[in-house]
Short mmCIF file of C-alpha atoms in Angstrom, two decimals:
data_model
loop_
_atom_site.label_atom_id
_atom_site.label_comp_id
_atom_site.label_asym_id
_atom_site.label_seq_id
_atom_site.Cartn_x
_atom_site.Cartn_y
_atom_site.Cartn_z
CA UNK A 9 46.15 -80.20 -58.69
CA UNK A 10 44.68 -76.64 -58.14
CA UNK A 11 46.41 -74.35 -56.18
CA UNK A 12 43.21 -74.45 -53.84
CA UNK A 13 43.62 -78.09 -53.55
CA UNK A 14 47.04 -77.76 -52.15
CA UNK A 15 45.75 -75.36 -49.22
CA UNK A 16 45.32 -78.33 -46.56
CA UNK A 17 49.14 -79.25 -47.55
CA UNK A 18 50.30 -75.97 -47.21
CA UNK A 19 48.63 -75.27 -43.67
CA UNK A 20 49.24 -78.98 -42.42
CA UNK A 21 52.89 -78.08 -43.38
CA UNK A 22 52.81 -74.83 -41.17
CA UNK A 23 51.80 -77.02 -38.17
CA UNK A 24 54.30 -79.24 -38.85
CA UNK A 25 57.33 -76.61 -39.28
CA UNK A 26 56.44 -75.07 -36.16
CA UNK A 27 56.55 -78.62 -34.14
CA UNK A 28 59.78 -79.47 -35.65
CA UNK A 29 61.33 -76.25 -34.76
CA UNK A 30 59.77 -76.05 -31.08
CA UNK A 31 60.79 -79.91 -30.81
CA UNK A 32 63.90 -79.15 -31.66
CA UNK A 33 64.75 -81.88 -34.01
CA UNK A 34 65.57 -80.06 -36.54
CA UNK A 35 68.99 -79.08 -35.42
CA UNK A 36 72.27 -80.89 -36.24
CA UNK A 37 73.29 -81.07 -31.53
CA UNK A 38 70.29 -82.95 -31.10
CA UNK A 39 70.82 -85.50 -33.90
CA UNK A 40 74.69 -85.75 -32.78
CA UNK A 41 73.27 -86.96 -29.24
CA UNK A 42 71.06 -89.11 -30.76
CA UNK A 43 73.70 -90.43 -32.93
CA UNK A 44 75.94 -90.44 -29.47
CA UNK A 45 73.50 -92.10 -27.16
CA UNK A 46 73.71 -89.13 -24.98
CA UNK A 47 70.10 -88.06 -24.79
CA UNK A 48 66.51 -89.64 -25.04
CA UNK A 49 64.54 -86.73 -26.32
CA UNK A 50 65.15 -87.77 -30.30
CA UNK A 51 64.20 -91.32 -29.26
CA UNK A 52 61.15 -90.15 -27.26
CA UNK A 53 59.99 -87.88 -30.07
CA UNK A 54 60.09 -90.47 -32.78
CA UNK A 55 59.13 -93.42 -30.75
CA UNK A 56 56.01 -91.43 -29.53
CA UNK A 57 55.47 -89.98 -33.40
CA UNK A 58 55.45 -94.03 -34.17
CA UNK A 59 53.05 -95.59 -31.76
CA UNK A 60 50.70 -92.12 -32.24
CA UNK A 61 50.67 -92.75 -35.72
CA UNK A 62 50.29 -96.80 -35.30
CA UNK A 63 47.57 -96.79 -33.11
CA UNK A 64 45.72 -93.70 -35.44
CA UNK A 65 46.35 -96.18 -38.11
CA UNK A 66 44.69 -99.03 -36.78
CA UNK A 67 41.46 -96.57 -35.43
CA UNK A 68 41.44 -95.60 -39.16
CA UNK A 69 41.49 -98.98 -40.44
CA UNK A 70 39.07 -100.70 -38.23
CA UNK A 71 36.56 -97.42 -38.69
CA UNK A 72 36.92 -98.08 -42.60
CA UNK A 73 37.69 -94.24 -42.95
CA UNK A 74 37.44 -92.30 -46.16
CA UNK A 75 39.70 -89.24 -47.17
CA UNK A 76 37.97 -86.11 -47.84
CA UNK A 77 38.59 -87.20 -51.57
CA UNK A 78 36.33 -89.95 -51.05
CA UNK A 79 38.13 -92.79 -51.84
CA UNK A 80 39.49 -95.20 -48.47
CA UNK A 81 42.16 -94.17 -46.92
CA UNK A 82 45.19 -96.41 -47.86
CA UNK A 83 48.94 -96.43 -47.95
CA UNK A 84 50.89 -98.21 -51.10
CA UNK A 85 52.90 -100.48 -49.78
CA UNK A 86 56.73 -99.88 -50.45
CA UNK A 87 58.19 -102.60 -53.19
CA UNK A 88 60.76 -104.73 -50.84
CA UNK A 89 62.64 -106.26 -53.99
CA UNK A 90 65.92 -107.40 -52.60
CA UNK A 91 66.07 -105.21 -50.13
CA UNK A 92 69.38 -103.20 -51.13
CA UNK A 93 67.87 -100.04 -52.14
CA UNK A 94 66.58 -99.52 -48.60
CA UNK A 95 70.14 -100.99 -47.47
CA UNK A 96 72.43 -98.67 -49.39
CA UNK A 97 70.43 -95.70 -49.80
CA UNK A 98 69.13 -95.90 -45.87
CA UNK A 99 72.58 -96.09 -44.94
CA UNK A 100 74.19 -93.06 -46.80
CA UNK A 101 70.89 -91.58 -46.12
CA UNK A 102 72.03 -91.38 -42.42
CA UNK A 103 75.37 -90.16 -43.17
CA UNK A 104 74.49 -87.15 -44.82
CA UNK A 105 72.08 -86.94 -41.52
CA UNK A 106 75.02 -86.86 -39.22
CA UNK A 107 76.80 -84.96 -41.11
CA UNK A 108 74.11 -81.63 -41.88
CA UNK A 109 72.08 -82.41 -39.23
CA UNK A 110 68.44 -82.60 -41.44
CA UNK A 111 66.85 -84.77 -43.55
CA UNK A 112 63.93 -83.24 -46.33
CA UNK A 113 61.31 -81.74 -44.10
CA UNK A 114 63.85 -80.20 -41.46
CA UNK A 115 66.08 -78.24 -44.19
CA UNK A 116 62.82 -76.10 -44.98
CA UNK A 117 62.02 -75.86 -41.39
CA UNK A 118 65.83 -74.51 -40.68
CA UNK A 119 65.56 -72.55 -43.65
CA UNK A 120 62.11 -70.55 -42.88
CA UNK A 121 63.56 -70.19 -38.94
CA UNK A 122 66.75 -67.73 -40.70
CA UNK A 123 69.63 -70.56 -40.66
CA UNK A 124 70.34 -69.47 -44.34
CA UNK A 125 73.37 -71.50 -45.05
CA UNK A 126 71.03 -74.50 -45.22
CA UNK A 127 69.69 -73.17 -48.22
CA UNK A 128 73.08 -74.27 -49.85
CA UNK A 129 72.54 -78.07 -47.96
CA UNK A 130 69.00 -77.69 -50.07
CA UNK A 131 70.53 -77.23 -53.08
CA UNK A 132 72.88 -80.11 -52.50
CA UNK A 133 70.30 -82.14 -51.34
CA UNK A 134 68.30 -81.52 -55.08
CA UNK A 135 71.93 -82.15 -56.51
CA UNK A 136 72.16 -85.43 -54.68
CA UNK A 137 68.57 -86.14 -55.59
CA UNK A 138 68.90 -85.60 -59.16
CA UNK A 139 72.32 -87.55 -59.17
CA UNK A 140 70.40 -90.86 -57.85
CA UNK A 141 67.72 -90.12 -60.22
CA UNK A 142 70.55 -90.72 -63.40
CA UNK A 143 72.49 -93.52 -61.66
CA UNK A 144 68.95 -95.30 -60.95
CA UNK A 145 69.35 -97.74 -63.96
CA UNK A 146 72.49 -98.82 -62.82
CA UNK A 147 72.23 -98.90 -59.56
CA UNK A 148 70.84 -102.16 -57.44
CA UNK A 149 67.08 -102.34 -56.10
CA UNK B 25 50.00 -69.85 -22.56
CA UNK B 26 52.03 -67.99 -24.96
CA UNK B 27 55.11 -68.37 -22.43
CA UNK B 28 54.75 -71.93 -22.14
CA UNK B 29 54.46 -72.27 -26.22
CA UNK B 30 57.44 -70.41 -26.45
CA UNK B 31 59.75 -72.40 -24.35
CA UNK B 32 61.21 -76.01 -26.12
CA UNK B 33 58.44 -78.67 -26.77
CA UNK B 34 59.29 -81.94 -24.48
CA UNK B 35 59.25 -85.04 -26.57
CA UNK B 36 55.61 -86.06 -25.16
CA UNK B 37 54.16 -83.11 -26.63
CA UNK B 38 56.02 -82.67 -30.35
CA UNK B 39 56.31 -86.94 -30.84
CA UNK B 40 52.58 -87.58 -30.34
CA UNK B 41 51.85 -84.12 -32.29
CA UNK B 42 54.05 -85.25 -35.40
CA UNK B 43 52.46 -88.91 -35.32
CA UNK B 44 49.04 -87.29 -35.61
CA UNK B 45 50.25 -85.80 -38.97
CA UNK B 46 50.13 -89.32 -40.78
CA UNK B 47 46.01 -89.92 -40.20
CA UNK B 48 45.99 -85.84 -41.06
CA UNK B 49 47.52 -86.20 -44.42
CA UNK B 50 45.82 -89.48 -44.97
CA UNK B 51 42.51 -88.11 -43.84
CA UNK B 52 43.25 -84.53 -46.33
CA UNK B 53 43.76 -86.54 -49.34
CA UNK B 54 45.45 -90.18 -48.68
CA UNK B 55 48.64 -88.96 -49.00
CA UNK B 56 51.13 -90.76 -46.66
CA UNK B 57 53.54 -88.41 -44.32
CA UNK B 58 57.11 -87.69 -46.05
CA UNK B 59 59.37 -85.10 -47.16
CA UNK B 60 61.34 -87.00 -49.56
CA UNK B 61 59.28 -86.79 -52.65
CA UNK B 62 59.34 -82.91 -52.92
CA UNK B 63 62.99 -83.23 -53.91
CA UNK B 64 61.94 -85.72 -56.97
CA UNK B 65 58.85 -83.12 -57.60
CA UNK B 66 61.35 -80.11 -57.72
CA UNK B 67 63.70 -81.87 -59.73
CA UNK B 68 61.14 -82.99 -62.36
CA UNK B 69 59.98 -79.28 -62.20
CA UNK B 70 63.23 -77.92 -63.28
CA UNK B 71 65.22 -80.62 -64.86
CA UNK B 72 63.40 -83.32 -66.16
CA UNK B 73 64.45 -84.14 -69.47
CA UNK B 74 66.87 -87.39 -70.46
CA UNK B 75 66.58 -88.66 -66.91
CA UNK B 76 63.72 -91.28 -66.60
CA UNK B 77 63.39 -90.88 -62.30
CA UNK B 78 61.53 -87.70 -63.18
CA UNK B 79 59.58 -87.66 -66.36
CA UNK B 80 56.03 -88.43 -64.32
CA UNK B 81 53.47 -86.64 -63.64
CA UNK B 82 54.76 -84.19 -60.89
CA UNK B 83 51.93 -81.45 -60.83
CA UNK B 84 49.16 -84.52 -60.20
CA UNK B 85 51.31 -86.01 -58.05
CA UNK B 86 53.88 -84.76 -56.21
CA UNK B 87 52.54 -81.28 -56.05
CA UNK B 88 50.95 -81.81 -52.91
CA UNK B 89 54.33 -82.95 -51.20
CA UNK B 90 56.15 -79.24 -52.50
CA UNK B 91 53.12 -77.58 -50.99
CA UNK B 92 54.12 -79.39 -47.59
CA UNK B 93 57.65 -78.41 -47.12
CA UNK B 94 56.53 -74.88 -48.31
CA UNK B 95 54.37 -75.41 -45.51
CA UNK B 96 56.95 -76.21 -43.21
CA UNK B 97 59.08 -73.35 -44.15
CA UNK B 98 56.63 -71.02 -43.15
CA UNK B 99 56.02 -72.75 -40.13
CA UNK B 100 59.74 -72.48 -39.28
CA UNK B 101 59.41 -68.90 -39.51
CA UNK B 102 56.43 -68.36 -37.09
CA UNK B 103 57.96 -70.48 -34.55
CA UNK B 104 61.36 -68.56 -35.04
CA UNK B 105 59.37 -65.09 -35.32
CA UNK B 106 56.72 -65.56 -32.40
CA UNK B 107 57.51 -68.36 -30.13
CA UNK B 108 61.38 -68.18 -30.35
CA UNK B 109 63.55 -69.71 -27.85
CA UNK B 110 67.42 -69.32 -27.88
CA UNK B 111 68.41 -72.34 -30.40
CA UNK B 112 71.84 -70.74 -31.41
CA UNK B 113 74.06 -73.41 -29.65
CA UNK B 114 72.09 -75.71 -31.09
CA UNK B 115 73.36 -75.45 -34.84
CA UNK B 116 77.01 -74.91 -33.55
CA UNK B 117 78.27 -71.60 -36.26
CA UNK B 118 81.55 -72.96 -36.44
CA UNK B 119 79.61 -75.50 -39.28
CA UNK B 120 76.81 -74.01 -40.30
CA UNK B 121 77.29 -70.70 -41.12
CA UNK B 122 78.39 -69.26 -44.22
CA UNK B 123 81.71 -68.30 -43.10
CA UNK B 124 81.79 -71.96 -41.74
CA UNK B 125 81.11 -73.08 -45.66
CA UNK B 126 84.61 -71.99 -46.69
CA UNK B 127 86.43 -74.20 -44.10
CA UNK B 128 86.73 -77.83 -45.05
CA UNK B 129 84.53 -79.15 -41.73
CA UNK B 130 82.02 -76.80 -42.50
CA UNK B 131 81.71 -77.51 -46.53
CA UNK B 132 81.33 -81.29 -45.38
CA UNK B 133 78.74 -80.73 -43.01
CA UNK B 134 76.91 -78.55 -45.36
CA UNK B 135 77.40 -79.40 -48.71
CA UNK B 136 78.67 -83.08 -48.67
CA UNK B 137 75.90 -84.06 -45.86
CA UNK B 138 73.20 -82.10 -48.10
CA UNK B 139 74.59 -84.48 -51.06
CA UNK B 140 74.70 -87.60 -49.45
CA UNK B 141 70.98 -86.99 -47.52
CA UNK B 142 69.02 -86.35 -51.09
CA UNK B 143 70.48 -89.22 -52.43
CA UNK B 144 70.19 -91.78 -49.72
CA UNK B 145 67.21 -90.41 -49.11
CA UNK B 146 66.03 -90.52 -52.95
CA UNK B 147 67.83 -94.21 -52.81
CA UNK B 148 65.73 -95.62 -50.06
CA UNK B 149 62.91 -94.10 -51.61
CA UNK B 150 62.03 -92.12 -48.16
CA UNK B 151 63.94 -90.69 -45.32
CA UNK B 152 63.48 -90.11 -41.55
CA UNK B 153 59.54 -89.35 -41.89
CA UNK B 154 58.52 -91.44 -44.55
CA UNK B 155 60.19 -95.04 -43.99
CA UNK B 156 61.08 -94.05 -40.18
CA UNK B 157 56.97 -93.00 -39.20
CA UNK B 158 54.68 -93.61 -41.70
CA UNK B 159 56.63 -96.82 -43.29
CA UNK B 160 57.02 -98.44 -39.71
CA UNK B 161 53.59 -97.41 -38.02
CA UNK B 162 52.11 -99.43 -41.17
CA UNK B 163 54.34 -102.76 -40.21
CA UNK B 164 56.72 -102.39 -43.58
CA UNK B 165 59.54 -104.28 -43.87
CA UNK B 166 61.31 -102.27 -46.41
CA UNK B 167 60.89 -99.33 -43.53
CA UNK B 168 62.49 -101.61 -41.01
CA UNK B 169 65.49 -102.35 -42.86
CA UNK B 170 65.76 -98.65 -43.76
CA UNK B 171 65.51 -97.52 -40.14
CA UNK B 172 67.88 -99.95 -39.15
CA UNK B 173 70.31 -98.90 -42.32
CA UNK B 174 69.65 -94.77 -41.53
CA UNK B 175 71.05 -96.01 -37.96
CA UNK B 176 73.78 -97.56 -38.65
CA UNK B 177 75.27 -94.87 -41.47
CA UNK B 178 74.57 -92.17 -38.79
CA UNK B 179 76.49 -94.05 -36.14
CA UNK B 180 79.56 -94.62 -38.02
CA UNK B 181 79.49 -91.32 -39.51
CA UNK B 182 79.44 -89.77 -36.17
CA UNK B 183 81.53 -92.21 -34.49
CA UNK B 184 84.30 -92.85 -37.11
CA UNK B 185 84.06 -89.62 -39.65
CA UNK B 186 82.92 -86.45 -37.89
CA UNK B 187 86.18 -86.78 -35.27
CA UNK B 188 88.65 -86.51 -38.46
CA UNK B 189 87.18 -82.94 -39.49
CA UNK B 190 85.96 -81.77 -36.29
#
């Protein structure tokens, strides 16, 4: 890919950092009350995120839309296999979430907005990324 | 305007907004809404060798998904830089900080949690965006049980782990 190319991403991404931060579901309080039950705003943001992008999903289908690349726009579907990879990793997945307070997207977001120690949770996160990636062979799918 | 940007997003603004990101990327260049797969890309940038998991074709594609978060870094800084509103009890310093990283609550938070996220998240093959958004608004099952799985690790976690370090 060109580095002209990956100008939508980048901008798309800038859009998207800014929502996350002004949403504020980025930050580690608002996933505890989620985790605690003790607010609706993490519910409402990713319930309304879900039926947005449902219903633009559908529009997209039924309209038999092409990306700007041309080709119909399509998502893979994910490989179910026995299910435990979706199990296991969901589930320690959302540990590390209640723990640090950000998934992926959100440590850049807290990163760029001057919380600097998440850099650290970054590199961790790479660390924990490139542990699964030498288990994978022995680990169930 | 700029006073009403600045003050916290309700959740019928920002959920809505972040939905509309998944016909976006798919309309930009079919790409489907996640975060996860820039860890893989970066990892395959700098370390790829031995480990199977990364020797693909990152550049072609995974490129894209590096570009994002970059993206979203930058947008973290223009909403911290020119619409800021006061988030510091939010992120609560006595964990996150990096004074906080030398104390054993705040090095679980931060480095254990970063740990266990990439590789549940790497594991499940996506993460709150990708399996939680775009995997359920297209009616996957995989996504389902991942939701439901994210759920129940964060509840325990909170519920049964955080009280013995906080």
């Amino acid at each position: 890919m060109t580095l002209h190319s990956l100008a939508p991403y980048v901008i798309a991404g800038m859009l998207l950092g800014i929502v996350l931060v002004k949403s504020e579901v980025i930050y580690w309080v608002r996933i505890q009350e989620m985790f605690r039950f003790q607010s609706f705003h993490m519910y409402g943001v990713l319930g309304s995120a879900f039926a947005t992008a449902f219903l633009s999903l559908q529009l997209l289908t039924r309209l038999n839309a092409r990306a700007r690349t041309g080709e119909p726009v399509a998502l893979a579907p994910k490989e179910l296999g026995n299910g435990s990879r979706y199990w296991i990793g969901g589930s320690l997945f959302g540990a590390g979430w209640a723990l640090c307070g950000a998934c992926p997207g959100p440590l850049f977001a807290l990163m760029g907005s001057g919380i600097t120690v998440y850099s650290v949770t970054a590199i961790a996160a790479l660390g924990g990324t490139w542990t699964y990636g030498y288990l994978r062979p022995r680990l169930p799918h | 305007m700029l006073h009403w940007l600045s003050r916290p997003w309700p959740w019928y603004v920002a959920g809505p907004l972040i939905g509309l990101f998944v016909p976006a990327l798919l309309l930009i260049g079919n790409k489907p809404l996640g975060t996860t797969s820039s860890l893989r890309a970066m990892c395959a940038a700098v370390a790829s060798k031995d480990v199977e998991f990364f020797k693909y074709d990152w550049k072609r594609s995974g490129a894209w998904n590096i570009a994002l978060v970059c993206g979203v870094a930058v947008g973290g800084f223009i909403a911290a830089t020119l619409l800021p509103h006061d988030t510091s009890a939010l992120v609560p310093a006595t964990l996150f900080s990096w004074r906080a990283l030398l104390t054993l609550r705040g090095a679980t938070c931060i480095v254990v949690g970063g740990l266990l996220a990439g590789f549940g998240a790497a594991y499940a093959g996506g993460c709150t965006s990708g399996h939680g958004i775009t995997g359920l608004a297209s009616l996957q099952l995989a996504s389902l049980i991942a939701v439901i799985a994210i759920f129940a690790g964060g509840i325990v976690t909170t519920w049964f782990l955080l009280p013995l370090i906080l």
